[in-house]
Structure formats: C-alpha cells, structure tokens
PDB file of C-alpha atoms in Angstrom:
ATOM      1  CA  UNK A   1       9.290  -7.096  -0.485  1.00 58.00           C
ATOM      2  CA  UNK A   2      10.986  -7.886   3.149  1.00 57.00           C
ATOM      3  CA  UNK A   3      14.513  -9.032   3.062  1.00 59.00           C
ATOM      4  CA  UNK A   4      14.972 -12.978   3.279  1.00 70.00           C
ATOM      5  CA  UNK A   5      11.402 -13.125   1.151  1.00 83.00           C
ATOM      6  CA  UNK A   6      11.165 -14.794  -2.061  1.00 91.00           C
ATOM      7  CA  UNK A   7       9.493 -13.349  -4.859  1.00 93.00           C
ATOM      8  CA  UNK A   8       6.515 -14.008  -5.597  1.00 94.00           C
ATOM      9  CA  UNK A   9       4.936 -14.693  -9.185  1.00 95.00           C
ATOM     10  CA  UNK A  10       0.774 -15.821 -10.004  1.00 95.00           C
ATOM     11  CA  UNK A  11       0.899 -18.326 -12.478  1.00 95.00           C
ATOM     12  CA  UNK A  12      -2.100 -18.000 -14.805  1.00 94.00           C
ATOM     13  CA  UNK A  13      -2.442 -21.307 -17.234  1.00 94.00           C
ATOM     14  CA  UNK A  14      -5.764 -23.672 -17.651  1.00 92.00           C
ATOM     15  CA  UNK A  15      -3.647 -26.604 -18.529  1.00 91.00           C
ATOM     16  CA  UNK A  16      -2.578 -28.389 -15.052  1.00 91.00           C
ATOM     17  CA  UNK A  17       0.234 -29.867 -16.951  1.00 92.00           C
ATOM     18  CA  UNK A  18       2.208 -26.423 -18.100  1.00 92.00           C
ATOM     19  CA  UNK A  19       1.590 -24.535 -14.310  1.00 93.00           C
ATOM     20  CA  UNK A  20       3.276 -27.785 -12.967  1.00 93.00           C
ATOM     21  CA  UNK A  21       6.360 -27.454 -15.179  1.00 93.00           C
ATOM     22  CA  UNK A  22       6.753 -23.722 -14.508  1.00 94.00           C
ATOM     23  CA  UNK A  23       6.178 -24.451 -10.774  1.00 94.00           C
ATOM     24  CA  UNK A  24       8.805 -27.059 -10.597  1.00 94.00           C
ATOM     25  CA  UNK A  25      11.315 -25.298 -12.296  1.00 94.00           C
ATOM     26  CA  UNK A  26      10.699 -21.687 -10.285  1.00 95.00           C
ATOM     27  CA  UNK A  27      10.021 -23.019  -6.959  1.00 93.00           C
ATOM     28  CA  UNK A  28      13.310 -22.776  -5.908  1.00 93.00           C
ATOM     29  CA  UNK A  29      13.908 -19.259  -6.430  1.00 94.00           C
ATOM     30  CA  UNK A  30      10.657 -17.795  -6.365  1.00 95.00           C
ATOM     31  CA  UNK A  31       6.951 -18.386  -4.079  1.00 93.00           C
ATOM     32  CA  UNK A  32       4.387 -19.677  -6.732  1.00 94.00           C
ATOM     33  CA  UNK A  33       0.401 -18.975  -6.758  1.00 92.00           C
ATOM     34  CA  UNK A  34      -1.400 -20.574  -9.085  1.00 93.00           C
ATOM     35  CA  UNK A  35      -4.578 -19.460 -10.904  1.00 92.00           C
ATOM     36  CA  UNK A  36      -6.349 -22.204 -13.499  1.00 91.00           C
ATOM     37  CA  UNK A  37      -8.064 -19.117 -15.084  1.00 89.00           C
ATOM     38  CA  UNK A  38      -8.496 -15.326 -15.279  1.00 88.00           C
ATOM     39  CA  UNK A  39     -11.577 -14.605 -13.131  1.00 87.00           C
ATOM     40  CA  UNK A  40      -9.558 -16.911  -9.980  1.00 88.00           C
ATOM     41  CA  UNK A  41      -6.859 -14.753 -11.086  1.00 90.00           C
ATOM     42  CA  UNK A  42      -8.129 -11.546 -10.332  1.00 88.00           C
ATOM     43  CA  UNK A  43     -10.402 -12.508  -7.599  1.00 85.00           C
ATOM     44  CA  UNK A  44      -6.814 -13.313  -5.613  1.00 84.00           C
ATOM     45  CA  UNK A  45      -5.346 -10.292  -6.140  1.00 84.00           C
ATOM     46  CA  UNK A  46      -7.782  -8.374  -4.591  1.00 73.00           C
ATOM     47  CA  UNK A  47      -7.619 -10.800  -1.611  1.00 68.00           C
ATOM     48  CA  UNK A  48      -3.894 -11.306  -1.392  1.00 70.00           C
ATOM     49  CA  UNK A  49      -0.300  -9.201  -1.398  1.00 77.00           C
ATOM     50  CA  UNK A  50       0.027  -8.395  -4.846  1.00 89.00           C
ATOM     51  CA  UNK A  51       2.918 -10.746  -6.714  1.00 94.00           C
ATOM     52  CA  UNK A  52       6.046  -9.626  -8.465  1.00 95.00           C
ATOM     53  CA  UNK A  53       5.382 -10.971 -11.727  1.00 96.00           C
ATOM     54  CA  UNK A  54       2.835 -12.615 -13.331  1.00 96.00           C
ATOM     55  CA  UNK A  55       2.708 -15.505 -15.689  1.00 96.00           C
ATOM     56  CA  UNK A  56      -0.180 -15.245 -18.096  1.00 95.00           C
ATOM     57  CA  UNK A  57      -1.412 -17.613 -20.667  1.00 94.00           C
ATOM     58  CA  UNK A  58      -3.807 -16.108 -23.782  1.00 93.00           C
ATOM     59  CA  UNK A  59      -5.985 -18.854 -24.788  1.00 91.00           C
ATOM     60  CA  UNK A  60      -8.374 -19.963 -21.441  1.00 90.00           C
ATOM     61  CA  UNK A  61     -11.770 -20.609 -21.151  1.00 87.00           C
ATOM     62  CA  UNK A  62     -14.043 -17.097 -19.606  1.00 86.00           C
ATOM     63  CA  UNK A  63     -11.767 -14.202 -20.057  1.00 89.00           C
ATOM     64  CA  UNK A  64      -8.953 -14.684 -21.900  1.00 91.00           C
ATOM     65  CA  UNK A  65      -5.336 -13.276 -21.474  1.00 93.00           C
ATOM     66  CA  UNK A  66      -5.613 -10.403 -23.312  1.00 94.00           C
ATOM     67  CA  UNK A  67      -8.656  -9.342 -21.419  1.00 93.00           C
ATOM     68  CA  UNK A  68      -7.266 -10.129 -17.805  1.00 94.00           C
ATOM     69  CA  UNK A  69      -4.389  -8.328 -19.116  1.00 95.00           C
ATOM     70  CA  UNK A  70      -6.397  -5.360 -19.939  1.00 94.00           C
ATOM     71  CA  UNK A  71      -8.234  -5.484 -16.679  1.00 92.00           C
ATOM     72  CA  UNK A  72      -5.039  -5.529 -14.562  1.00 93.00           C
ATOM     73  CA  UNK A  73      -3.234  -2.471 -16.752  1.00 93.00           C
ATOM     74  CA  UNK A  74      -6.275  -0.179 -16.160  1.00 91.00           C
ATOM     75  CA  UNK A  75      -6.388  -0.902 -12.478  1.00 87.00           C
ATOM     76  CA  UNK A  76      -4.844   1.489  -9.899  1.00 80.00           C
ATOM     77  CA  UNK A  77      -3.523  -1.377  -7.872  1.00 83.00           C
ATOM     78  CA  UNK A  78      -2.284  -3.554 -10.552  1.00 90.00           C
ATOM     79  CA  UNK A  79      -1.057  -1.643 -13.593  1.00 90.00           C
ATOM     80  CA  UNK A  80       3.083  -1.583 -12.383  1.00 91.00           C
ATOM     81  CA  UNK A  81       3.312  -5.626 -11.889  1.00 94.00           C
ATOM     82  CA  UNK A  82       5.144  -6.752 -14.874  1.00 96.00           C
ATOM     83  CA  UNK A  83       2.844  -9.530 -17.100  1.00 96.00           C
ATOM     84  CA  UNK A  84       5.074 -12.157 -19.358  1.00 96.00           C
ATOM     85  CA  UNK A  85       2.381 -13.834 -21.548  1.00 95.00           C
ATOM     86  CA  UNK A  86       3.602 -17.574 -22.171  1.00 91.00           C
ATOM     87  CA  UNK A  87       1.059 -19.101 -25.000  1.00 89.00           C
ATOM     88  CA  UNK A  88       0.775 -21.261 -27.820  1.00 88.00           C
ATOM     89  CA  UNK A  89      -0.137 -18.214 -30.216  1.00 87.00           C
ATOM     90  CA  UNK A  90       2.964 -17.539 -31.963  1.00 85.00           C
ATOM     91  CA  UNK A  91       2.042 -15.476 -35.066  1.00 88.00           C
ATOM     92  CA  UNK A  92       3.752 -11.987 -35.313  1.00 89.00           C
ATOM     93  CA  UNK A  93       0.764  -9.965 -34.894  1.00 91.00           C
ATOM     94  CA  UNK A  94      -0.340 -11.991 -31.693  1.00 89.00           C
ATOM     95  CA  UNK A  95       3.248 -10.841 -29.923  1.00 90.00           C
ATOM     96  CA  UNK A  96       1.928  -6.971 -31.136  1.00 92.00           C
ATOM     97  CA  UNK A  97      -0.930  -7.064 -29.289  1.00 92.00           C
ATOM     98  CA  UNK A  98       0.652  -8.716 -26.087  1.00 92.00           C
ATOM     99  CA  UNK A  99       3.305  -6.059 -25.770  1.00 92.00           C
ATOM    100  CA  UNK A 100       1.149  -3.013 -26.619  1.00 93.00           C
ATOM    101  CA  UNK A 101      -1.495  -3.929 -23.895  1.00 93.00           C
ATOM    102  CA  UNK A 102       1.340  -3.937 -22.004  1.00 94.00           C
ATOM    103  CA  UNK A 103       2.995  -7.122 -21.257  1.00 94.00           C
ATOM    104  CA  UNK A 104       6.560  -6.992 -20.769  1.00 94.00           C
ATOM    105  CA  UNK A 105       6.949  -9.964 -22.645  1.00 94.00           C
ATOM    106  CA  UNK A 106       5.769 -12.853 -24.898  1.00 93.00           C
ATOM    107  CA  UNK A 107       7.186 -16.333 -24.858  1.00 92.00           C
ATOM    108  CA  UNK A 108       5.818 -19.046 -26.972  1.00 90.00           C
ATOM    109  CA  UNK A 109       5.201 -22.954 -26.045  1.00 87.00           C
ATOM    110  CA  UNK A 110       6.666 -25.295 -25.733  1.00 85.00           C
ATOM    111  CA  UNK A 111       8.827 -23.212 -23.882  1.00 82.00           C
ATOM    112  CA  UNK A 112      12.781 -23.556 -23.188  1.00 89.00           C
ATOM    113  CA  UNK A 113      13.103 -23.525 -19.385  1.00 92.00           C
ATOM    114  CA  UNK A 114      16.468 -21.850 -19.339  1.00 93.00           C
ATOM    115  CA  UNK A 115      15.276 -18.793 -21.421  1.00 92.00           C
ATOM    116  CA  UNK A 116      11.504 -18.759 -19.263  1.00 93.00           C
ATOM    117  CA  UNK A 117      14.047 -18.782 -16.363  1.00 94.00           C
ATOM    118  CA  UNK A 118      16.210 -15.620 -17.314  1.00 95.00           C
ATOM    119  CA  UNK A 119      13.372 -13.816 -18.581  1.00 94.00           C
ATOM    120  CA  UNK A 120      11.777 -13.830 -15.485  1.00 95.00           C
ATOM    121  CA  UNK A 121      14.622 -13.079 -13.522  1.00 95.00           C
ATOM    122  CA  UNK A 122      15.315 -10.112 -15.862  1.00 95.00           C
ATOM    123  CA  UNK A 123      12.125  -8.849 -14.637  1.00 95.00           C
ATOM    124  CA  UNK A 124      11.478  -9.755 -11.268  1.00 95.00           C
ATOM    125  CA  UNK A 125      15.049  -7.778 -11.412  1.00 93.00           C
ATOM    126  CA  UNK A 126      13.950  -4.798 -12.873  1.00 93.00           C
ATOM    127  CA  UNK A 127      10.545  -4.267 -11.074  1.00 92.00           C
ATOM    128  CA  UNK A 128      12.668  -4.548  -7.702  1.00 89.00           C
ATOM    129  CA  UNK A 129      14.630  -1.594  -8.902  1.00 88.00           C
ATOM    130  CA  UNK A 130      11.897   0.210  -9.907  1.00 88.00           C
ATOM    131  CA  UNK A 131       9.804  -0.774  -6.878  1.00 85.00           C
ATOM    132  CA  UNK A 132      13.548   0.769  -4.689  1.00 82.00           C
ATOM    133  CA  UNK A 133      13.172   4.286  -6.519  1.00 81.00           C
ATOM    134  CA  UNK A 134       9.507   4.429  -6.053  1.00 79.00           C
ATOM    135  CA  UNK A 135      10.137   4.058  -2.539  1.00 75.00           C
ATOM    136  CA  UNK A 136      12.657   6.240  -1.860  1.00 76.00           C
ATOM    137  CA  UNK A 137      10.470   9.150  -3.995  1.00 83.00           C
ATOM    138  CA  UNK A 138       7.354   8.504  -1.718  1.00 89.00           C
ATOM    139  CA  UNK A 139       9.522   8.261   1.633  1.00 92.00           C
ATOM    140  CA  UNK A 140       9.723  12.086   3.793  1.00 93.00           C
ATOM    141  CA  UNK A 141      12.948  13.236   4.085  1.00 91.00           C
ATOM    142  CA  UNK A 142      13.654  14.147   7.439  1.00 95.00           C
ATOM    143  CA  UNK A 143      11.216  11.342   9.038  1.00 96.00           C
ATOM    144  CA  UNK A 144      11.771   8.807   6.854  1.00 93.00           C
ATOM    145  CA  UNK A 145       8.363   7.608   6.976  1.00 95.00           C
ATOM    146  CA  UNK A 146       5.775   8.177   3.713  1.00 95.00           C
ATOM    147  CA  UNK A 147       5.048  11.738   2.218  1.00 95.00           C
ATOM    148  CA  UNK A 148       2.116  13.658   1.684  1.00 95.00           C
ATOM    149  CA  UNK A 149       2.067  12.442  -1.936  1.00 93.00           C
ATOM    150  CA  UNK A 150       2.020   8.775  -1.306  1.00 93.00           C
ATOM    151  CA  UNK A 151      -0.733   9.465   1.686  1.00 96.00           C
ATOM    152  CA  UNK A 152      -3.060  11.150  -0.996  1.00 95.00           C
ATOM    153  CA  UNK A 153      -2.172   8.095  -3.967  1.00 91.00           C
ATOM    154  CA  UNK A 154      -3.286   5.785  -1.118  1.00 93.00           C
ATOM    155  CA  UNK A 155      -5.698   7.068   0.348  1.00 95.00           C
ATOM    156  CA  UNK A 156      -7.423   6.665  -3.485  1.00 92.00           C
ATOM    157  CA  UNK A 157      -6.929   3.236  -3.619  1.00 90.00           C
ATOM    158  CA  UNK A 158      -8.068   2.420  -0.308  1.00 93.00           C
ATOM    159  CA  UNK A 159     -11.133   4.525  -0.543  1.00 94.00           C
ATOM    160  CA  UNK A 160     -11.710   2.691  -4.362  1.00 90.00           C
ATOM    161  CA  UNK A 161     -10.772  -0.709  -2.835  1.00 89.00           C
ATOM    162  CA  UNK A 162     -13.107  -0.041   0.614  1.00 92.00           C
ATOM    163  CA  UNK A 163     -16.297   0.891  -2.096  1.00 91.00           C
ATOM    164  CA  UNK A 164     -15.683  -2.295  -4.020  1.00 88.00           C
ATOM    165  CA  UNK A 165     -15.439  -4.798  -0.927  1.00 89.00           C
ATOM    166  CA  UNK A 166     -17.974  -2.558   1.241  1.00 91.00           C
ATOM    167  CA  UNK A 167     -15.814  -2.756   4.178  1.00 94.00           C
ATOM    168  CA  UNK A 168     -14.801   0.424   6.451  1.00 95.00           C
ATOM    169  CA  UNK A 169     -11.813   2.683   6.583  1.00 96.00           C
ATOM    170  CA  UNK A 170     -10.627   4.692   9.205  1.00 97.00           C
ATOM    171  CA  UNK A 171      -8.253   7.256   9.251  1.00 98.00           C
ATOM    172  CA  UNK A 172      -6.628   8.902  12.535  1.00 98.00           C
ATOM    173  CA  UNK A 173      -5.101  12.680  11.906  1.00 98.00           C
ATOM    174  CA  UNK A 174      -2.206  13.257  14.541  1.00 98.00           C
ATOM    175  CA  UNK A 175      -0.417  16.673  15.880  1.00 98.00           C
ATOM    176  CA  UNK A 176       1.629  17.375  18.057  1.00 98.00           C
ATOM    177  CA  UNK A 177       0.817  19.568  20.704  1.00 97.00           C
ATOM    178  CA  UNK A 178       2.370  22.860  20.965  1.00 96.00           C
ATOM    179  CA  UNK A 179       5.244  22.239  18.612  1.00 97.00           C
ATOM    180  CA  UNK A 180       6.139  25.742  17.641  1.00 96.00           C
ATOM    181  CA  UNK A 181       6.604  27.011  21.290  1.00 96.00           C
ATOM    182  CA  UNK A 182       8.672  24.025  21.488  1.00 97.00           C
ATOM    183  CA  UNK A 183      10.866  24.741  18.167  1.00 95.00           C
ATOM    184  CA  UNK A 184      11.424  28.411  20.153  1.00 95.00           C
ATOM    185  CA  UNK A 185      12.258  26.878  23.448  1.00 96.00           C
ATOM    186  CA  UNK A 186      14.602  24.318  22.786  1.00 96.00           C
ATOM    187  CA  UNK A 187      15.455  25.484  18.843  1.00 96.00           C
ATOM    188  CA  UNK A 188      15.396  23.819  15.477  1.00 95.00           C
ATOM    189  CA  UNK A 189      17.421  21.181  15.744  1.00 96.00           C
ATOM    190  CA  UNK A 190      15.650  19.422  18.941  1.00 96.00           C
ATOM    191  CA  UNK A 191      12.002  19.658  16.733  1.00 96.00           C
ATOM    192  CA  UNK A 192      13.573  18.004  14.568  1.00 97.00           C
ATOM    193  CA  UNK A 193      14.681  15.266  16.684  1.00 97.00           C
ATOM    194  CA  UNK A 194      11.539  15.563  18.341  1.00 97.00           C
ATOM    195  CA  UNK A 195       9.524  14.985  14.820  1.00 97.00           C
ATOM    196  CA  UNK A 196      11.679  11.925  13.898  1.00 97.00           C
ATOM    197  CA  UNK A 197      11.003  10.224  17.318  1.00 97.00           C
ATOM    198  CA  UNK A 198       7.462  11.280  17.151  1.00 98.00           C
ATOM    199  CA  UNK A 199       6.957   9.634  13.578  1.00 97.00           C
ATOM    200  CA  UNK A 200       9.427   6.454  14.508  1.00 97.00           C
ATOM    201  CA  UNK A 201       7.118   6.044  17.284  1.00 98.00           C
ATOM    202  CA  UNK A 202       3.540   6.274  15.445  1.00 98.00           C
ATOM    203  CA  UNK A 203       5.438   4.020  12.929  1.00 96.00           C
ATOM    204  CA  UNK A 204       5.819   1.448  15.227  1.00 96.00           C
ATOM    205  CA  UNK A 205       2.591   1.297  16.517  1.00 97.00           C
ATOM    206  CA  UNK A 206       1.158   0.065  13.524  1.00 95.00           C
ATOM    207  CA  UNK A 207       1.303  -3.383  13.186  1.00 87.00           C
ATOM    208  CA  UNK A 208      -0.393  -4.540   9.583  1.00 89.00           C
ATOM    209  CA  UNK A 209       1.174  -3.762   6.501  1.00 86.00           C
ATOM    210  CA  UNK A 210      -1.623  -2.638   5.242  1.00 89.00           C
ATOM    211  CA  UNK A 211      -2.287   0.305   7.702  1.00 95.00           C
ATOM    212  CA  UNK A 212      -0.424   4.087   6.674  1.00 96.00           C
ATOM    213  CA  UNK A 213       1.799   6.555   8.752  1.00 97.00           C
ATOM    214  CA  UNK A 214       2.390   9.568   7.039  1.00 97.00           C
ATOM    215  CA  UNK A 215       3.578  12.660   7.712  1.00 97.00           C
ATOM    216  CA  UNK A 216       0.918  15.287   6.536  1.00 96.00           C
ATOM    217  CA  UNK A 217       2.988  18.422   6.629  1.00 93.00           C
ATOM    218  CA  UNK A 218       5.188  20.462   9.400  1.00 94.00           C
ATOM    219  CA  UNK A 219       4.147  18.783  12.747  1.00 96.00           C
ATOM    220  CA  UNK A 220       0.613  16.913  11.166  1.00 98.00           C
ATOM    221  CA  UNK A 221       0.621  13.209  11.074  1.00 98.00           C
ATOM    222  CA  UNK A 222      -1.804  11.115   9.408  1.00 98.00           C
ATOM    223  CA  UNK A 223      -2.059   7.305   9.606  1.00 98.00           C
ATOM    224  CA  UNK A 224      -4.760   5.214   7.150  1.00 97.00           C
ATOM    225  CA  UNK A 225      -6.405   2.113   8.215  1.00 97.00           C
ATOM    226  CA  UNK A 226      -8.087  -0.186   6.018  1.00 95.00           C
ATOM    227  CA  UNK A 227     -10.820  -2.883   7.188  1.00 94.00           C
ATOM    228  CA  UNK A 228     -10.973  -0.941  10.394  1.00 95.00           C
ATOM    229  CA  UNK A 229     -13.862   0.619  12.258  1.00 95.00           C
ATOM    230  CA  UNK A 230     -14.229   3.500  14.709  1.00 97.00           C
ATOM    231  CA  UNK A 231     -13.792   1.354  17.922  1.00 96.00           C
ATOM    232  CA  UNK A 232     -10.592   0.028  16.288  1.00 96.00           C
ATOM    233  CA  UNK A 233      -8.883   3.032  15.048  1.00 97.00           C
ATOM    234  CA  UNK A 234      -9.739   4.667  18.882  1.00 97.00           C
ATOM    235  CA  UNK A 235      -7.616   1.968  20.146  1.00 97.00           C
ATOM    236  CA  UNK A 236      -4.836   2.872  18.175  1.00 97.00           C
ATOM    237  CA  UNK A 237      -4.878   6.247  18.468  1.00 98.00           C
ATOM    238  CA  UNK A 238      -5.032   5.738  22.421  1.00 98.00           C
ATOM    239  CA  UNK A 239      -1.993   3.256  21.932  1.00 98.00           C
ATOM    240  CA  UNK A 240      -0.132   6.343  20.017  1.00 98.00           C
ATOM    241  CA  UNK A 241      -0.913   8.571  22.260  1.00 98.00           C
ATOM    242  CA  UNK A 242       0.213   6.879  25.187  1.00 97.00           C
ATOM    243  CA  UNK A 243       3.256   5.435  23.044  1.00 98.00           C
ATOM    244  CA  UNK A 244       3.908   9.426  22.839  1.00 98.00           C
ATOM    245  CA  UNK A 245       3.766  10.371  26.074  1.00 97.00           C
ATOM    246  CA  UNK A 246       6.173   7.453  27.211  1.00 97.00           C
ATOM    247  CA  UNK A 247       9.140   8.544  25.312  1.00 97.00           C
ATOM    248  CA  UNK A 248       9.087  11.353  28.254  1.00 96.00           C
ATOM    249  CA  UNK A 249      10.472  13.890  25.860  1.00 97.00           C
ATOM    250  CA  UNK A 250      10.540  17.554  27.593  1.00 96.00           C
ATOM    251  CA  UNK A 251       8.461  20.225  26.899  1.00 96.00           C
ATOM    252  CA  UNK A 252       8.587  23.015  29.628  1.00 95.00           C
ATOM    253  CA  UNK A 253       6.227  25.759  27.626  1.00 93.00           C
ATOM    254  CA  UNK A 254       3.628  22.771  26.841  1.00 92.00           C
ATOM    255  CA  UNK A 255       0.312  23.609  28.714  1.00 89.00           C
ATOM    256  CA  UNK A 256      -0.978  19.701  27.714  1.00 87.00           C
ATOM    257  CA  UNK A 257       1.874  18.073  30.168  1.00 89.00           C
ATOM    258  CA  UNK A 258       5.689  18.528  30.892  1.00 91.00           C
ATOM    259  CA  UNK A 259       6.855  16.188  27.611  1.00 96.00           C
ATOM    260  CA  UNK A 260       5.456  15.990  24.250  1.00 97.00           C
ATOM    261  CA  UNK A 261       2.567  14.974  24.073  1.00 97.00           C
ATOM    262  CA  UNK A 262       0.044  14.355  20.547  1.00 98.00           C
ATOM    263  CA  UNK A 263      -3.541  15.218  20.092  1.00 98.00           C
ATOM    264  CA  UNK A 264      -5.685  12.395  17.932  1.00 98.00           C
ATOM    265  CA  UNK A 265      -8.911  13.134  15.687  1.00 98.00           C
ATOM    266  CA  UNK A 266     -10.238   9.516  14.301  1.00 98.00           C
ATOM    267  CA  UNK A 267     -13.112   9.112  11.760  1.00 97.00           C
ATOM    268  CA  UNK A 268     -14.261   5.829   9.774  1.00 97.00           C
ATOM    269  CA  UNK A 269     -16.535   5.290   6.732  1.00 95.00           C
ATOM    270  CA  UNK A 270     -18.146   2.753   4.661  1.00 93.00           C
ATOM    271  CA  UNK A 271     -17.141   4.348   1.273  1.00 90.00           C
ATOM    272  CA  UNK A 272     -20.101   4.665  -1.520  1.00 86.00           C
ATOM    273  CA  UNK A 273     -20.308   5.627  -4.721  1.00 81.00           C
ATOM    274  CA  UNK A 274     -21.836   8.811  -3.851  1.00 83.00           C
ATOM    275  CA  UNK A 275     -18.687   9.987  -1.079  1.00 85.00           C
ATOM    276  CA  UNK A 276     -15.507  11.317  -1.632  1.00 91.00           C
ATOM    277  CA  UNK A 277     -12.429  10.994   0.581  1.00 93.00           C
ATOM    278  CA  UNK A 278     -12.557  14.677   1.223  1.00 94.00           C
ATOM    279  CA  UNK A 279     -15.309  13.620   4.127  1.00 95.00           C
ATOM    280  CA  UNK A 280     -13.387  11.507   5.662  1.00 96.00           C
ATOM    281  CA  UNK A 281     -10.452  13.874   5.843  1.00 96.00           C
ATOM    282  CA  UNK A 282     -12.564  16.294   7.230  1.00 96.00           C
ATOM    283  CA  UNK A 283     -14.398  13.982   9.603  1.00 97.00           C
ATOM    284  CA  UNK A 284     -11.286  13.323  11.570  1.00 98.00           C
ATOM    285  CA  UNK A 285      -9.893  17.215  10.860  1.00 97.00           C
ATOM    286  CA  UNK A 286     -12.923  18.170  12.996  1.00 97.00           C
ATOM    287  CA  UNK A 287     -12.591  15.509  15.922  1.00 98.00           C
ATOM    288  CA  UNK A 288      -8.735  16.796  15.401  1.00 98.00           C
ATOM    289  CA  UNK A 289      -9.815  20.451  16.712  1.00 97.00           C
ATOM    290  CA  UNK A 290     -12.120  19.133  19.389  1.00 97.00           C
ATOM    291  CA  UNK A 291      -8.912  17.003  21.139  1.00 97.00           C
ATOM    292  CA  UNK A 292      -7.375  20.623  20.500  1.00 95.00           C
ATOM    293  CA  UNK A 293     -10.007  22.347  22.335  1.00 95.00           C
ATOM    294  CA  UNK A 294     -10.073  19.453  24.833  1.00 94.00           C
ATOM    295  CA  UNK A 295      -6.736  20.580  26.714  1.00 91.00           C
ATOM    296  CA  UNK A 296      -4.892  18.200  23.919  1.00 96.00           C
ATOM    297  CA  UNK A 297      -3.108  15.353  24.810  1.00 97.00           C
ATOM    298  CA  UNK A 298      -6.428  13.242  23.905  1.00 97.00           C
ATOM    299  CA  UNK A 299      -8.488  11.613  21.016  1.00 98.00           C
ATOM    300  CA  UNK A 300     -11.562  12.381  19.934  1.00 98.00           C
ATOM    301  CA  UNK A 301     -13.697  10.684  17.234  1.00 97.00           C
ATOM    302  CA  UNK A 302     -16.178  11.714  14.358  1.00 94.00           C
ATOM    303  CA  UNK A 303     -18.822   8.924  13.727  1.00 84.00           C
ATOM    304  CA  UNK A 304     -20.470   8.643  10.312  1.00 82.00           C
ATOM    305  CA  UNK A 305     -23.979   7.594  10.908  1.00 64.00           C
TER     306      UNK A 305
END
C-alpha cells in the first residue's frame, strides 16, 4: 500500500442498511467498496487492486459467505487478505466453521461499533506487517528490486489470471551486454554499481503497478507485463534500452558501444489451458540470443502465432 493511502476494505452485506452503518463509521480511516452480494464481490476483485480486509456477511442470497469465503481462501490471488465475517448467526458451531475456513474473525449483529472498529484495525494492522516481511523476503538484495522467487510466484498468477480473462502477457528477458569483461576491467565493486543502476533504471521505466522487474540471476533481468501485446512490450524494451544507454556508463572492453549497454528478447501469449509458462520463457530466451547474435545492444521479438 503507498504511503499517504488509506486502507482499503470490500464490504460484503445484502442489507443496504448494515453496509451504510459500517461505511459511515470506517470512512474516515479507511477507503470503502461495497459489494451487495458474493458473485459482485468476487467479480471486483478480479477487476480491481485487491483490499486489505474484507467484511463478509454469511446469510445472502446466491453464494453465501461461507462459500465466497471458500472461493477466496483457495485462490492464489486472494487467500492472504484477512476475512472478518459480521452476521446474524451467532450459535457456537456457526463461529467454528467461520474461523476454520479461515476467517480471521466472527462478529455477531447487531454489532458494537467500537469493538467492529478495533477489530478491524487489529487486522488491517497485522496484515500490513505481514504484507512488510513478505516484501522484504521477495526483494534482491543487492538491487533491491524483486527476486527470482517472487518473478516465478508471479509469473503463475499472471499466466492463471491471463487464461481466465483471455487477455495477453508479455514478458521482456534483459542482459547486459558483456558484463563479465566488465567485472575484470573495472572490478567487483563497479558491477555492482553498474547492476544497481542498471535495475534502478529498468525499474523506472515501468510505469503500471501491475507490470514486473526482476532480477533473474547474475547480470539477467526479467520484467512481466500483463494485458500487454508484442507491439507494446517492443516499446518498452526499446524505452529500456535506450534508458540504458543514456546513463553513459563506461565500458572500454564492450564490443556493443563504449558504455553499458543491454540486449532485449520480448515474447507475448494468449495463455490456454493447454500452455505452460515455460513457452513463454523460452519464447523471449530465444529472441534473447538473437539480440545477442545481433551485435547486442538491440531487441528482438518472438511472436506466437
């Protein structure tokens, strides 16, 4: 969540009356959504940023909370964002089965305000703790930008979410040219200068949230790009490259120019139930070696027909 930005919590509740009440008391602290049944509930989080929290009632017409709340636990891209059911059902055994789908709470109506209130900031608390260490664990250490790990989780999701909405994803592999000769020339310490300006750079570059920079291992970048085709990842890889070449950093025993200089392979695919995102990794591997074998300092693509 960006500093300055106020949490945000989906409000799940058929009754007009009780998502009024919660919104009036929360608005103040928090940036309220509000869904008058599962199905809308669901359908916005695949559309939207994902929420902090999520107020759930049980008893709605369609799905009820227990099944939305089953839905969201055994997706991917929804199982970490803490669910506080707030219902009417009040029997012991209905709490049980709350908590062990995995809500991290149960409050029954009518509700106290005051205890609603600390219960959610309890939690909106605790999942921006958790969401801190997460971070940090998926962050590379010298560059500072996202790991290998985190590139692989997401590069799951996006390929799962990119089959569901049938809408491409690109993904651009990066290198930098001749980076060992330029360790030897100019020593450790300047590559890694040279890789942390290189990935601040790509970084930068990007400009939705949604779109990935990661470094892939040693001097191998590679940056995701949901919703994107071919033509549009080849303009950012040409806006990298270039962005590259500007900072004007030397490199006397590079045969590709006198600075540092990157060489781009970009690929896009309409996912399918029959693909994995090995092809697409390899796609853009290959136009990778033909930038390579293209003097460097270039991008080439790989079109899926």
């Amino acid at each position: 969540m960006p500093a300055g930005e106020k949490p945000k919590i989906l409000i799940v509740d058929d009754a007009a009356e009780n998502i009024r009440i919660l919104m009036e008391n929360l608005k103040e602290d928090y940036a309220i959504v509000p869904a008058t049944d599962g199905d809308k509930a669901i359908k916005m989080l695949q559309a939207y940023s994902l929420p902090d929290l999520i107020l759930l009632d049980i008893v709605m017409p369609g799905a009820d909370g227990y099944e939305i709340c089953r839905r969201l636990k055994s997706d991917e891209i929804t199982k970490d964002i803490p669910i506080i059911f707030i219902t009417a059902k009040d029997r012991e055994e209905d709490e049980v089965m709350g908590l062990t789908l995995g809500a991290v709470d149960y409050i029954t109506k009518p509700f106290c305000m005051p205890i609603v209130k600390a219960r959610v900031n309890t939690h909106v608390e605790l999942k921006k703790h958790r969401d801190k260490l997460k971070q940090l664990s998926d962050l590379d250490g010298l560059t500072g930008i996202c790991n290998r790990r985190r590139f692989d989780e997401n590069m799951k999701l996006q390929w799962e979410y990119a089959q569901r909405s049938n809408t491409p994803l690109s993904l651009i592999m990066i290198d930098i040219d001749h980076f060992k000769a330029f360790n030897d020339l100019y020593g450790h310490g300047k590559g890694d200068e040279c890789l942390k300006k290189v990935a601040h750079t790509l970084f930068e570059t990007i400009k939705r949230p949604t779109d990935m920079i990661a470094r892939y291992g040693g001097e191998e970048f590679a940056c995701l790009i949901p919703v994107t085709d071919l033509d549009g990842a080849t303009n950012i890889a040409e806006q990298m490259r270039a962005n590259v070449l500007s900072l004007s950093i030397p490199h006397e025993a590079s045969s590709a120019a006198g600075f540092v200089t990157i060489s781009l392979g970009a690929a896009c695919i309409k996912p399918t139930m029959y693909a994995a995102p090995a092809i697409l990794l390899n796609g853009a591997d290959q136009a990778l070696y033909q930038a390579k074998r293209s003097n460097r300092n270039c991008v080439r693509t790989c079109r899926f027909e």
